Amino acid sequence: MVNDTYPCPHSYCQHELVNTVSDSSSVDLTTSKQKRNHYTLAMITSSFLTSAAVFALITLPAATQDTFIAAVYEHAVVLPNKTEVPVSRDDALRLMNRNIDILERVIKLAAEQGARIIVTPEDALYGWKFTRETVFPYLEDIPDPQVNWIPCQNPYRFGDTPVQARLSCLAKNNSIYVLANIGDKKPCSSRNSTCPSNGYYQYNTNVVYDTKGKLVARYHKYHLYSEPQFDVPEKPELVTFNTTFGRFGIFTCFDILFHDPAVTLVKDFHVDTILFPTAWMNVLPLLTAIEFHSAWAVGMRVNLLVANIHHVSQNMTGSGIYAPNSPKVYHYDMKTQLGRILLSEVDSHPRASPAYAPAVNWSAFATTVGRFPLQKNTFGGFVSRDEFNFTELFENVGNLTVCQKELCCHLSYRMLEKEENEVYVLGAFTGLHGRRRREYWQVCTMLKCRTTNLTTCGRPVETASTRFEMFSLSGTFGTEYVFPEVLLTEIHLSPGKFEVLKDGRLVNKNGTSGPILTVALFGRWYAKDSVYNSSGTSNSAVTYLLISTLLMTVAF
Ligand SMILES: *[C@@H]1O[C@H](CO)[C@@H](O)[C@H](O)[C@H]1NC(C)=O
Ligand SMILES: *[C@@H]1O[C@H](CO)[C@@H](O)[C@H](O)[C@H]1NC(C)=O
Ligand SMILES: *[C@@H]1O[C@H](CO)[C@@H](O)[C@H](O)[C@H]1NC(C)=O
Ligand SMILES: *[C@@H]1O[C@H](CO)[C@@H](O)[C@H](O)[C@H]1NC(C)=O
Ligand SMILES: *[C@@H]1O[C@H](CO)[C@@H](O)[C@H](O)[C@H]1NC(C)=O
Ligand SMILES: *[C@@H]1O[C@H](CO)[C@@H](O)[C@H](O)[C@H]1NC(C)=O
Ligand SMILES: *[C@@H]1O[C@H](CO)[C@@H](O)[C@H](O)[C@H]1NC(C)=O
Ligand SMILES: *[C@@H]1O[C@H](CO)[C@@H](O)[C@H](O)[C@H]1NC(C)=O
Ligand SMILES: *[C@@H]1O[C@H](CO)[C@@H](O)[C@H](O)[C@H]1NC(C)=O
Ligand SMILES: *[C@@H]1O[C@H](CO)[C@@H](O)[C@H](O)[C@H]1NC(C)=O
Ligand SMILES: *[C@@H]1O[C@H](CO)[C@@H](O)[C@H](O)[C@H]1NC(C)=O
């Protein structure tokens, strides 16, 4: 498998499947026929109940609101035909308009149900497989929001911008904030050594229009993943905007694995809600979209609104509205080719909520009381390219510790009953991750092996039947950034059925768990990311950049 547990789209992947979603089915709300996720149903119902209250508040412009209804749309993109030569601008616009036609109906629907803001996915207007040349007809020059522009009212002010004008009108017509992901082109001088040969920087870009259609935010994606069609901006952009229902921050897909801008927006800019368009390829056992994104919201203690692409042949599905204490609603569907809208009421200022969880010291329990007798029967195994140390859960009840270098992982557990044909292990990994070896990971995980052969531990598996009466996982993490994951059989989350204690233990609650695929504490030690091969995000990398900037300043 060439896949290096990186979730965002690989340019070398093929499109076996050209999307054939019919107009009516692409807006598949399925409130009543929703089967696998009764949580969705519950939340949508409560959204209907509260929307009247929200509307009442809208008439008080100065008033701030305690809650609001958010929408995300998992979009099955109409993809362009494969081409080596650029299409015409008209053909590019025709394709983008076909996708916007679908988004238009969804945006209207979201607004009718009281949503104040809707997030649409990365690459939603044209897909992801391009060269610098073939993406060019899809790009528009997107100005800085400081120009104070309502494209819907003044469509020609910045040249040829029909996509921006139409998106702005959708926001204005429906009185709803709209986030869309489009391509930006910025002319540069060939005298500038960084200026690409076609005379343009090209950026993967998020734009946000407010309820009047005004451009209020523009964000250029920083951590590109196999996107030769786009350039990396000079430095990570920290983009926020304020509303009467909280402060918002924005980033895109692969950005979520890094410190900047993701962590800085939460820690230093104190945003309430992150808007997160993505084109995320699911990678079991640790990096499936719903699993990792819901964990990030809990670990960072912030609302996270995730809109993913729906493209099952490349394992792209999994969107959700995640609050700091629990997922509100999520969607995962590998069976159909349909898009799906999700709606939920969320707190405008989660930090002010009485339910807001206290900060966690992720190593407190593990470094003081946690250690159990070290297992003798440990063995090496791979999760993707990362070599873990594993130890098997032999009995149906036990206390285990497994270590790798500085990281020790502790597990106490009691299975409801030990299934003969299922094997679980406790695993530890600390080090630079994957082939690129740029991100420093610290992971403690209890996972189901693919078969009873221990060489399969860490390989993808989608079904399980073992339930746990009790589990408690902790680790001696060196980082404060740890994301607690619980993934159940057939790729389900487990809202309300686990919690993180202040001392860093991830424990089940409210009775026996569902059948478990993975329980993990996924730690990111940003300060130990590799400097020279990274695009400059870790603390040490930032220091390095600062130093080189200083040196350049001195030299000039
Ligand atoms: C792709 O090509 C086929 C056949 O030429 C055409 O019918 C179809 O409309 C094209 N699709 C797009 C998105 O341009
Ligand atoms: C919405 O915007 C479009 C432009 O995209 C405009 O033609 C239309 O009249 C507007 N109003 C409504 C109610 O759709
Ligand atoms: C080159 O372009 C970058 C990005 O636009 C800009 O920051 C920089 O100042 C330019 N350098 C020169 C020498 O013009
Ligand atoms: C949002 O409001 C805060 C104060 O409440 C202010 O510090 C910040 O600069 C504002 N951000 C933007 C993007 O306007
Ligand atoms: C999708 O996921 C499955 C199971 O995890 C894996 O076997 C397959 O190779 C993945 N497909 C792609 C295109 O990555
Ligand atoms: C976390 O707890 C450990 C053990 O009690 C303590 O040594 C450490 O200082 C704590 N860390 C923080 C950031 O409070
Ligand atoms: C634990 O992991 C390290 C690093 O991958 C490896 O060198 C060591 O052999 C492993 N120990 C066991 C017992 O598997
Ligand atoms: C596991 O450890 C706990 C205390 O931390 C103890 O109460 C329990 O009996 C132990 N269980 C087993 C099976 O050793
Ligand atoms: C387990 O799998 C490995 C590698 O796939 C194989 O070599 C070994 O024979 C298998 N062991 C058993 C007991 O089936
Ligand atoms: C506890 O679990 C039961 C059944 O699994 C569920 O109906 C109930 O809502 C849960 N309670 C909480 C607080 O999550
Ligand atoms: C950086 O990349 C080069 C070549 O890809 C490799 O030889 C080197 O070891 C890497 N350095 C670090 C710190 O990962």
CSV table of C-alpha atoms and ligand atoms in Angstrom, one decimal, residues 192 194 201 234, ligand 3:
chain,number,residue,atom,x,y,z
A,192,ASN,CA,10.8,37.6,-7.8
A,194,THR,CA,9.7,32.6,-5.8
A,201,TYR,CA,0.8,32.0,-7.1
A,234,GLU,CA,4.7,32.4,2.9
B,3,LIG,C1,8.3,38.0,-3.7
B,3,LIG,O1,7.0,37.6,-3.5
B,3,LIG,C2,6.6,37.5,-2.2
B,3,LIG,C3,5.2,36.9,-2.1
B,3,LIG,O2,4.3,37.7,-2.8
B,3,LIG,C4,6.8,38.8,-1.4
B,3,LIG,O3,6.5,38.6,-0.1
B,3,LIG,C5,8.2,39.2,-1.6
B,3,LIG,O4,8.4,40.5,-1.0
B,3,LIG,C6,8.6,39.3,-3.0
B,3,LIG,N1,10.0,39.6,-3.1
B,3,LIG,C7,10.5,40.6,-3.9
B,3,LIG,C8,12.0,40.7,-4.0
B,3,LIG,O5,9.8,41.3,-4.6
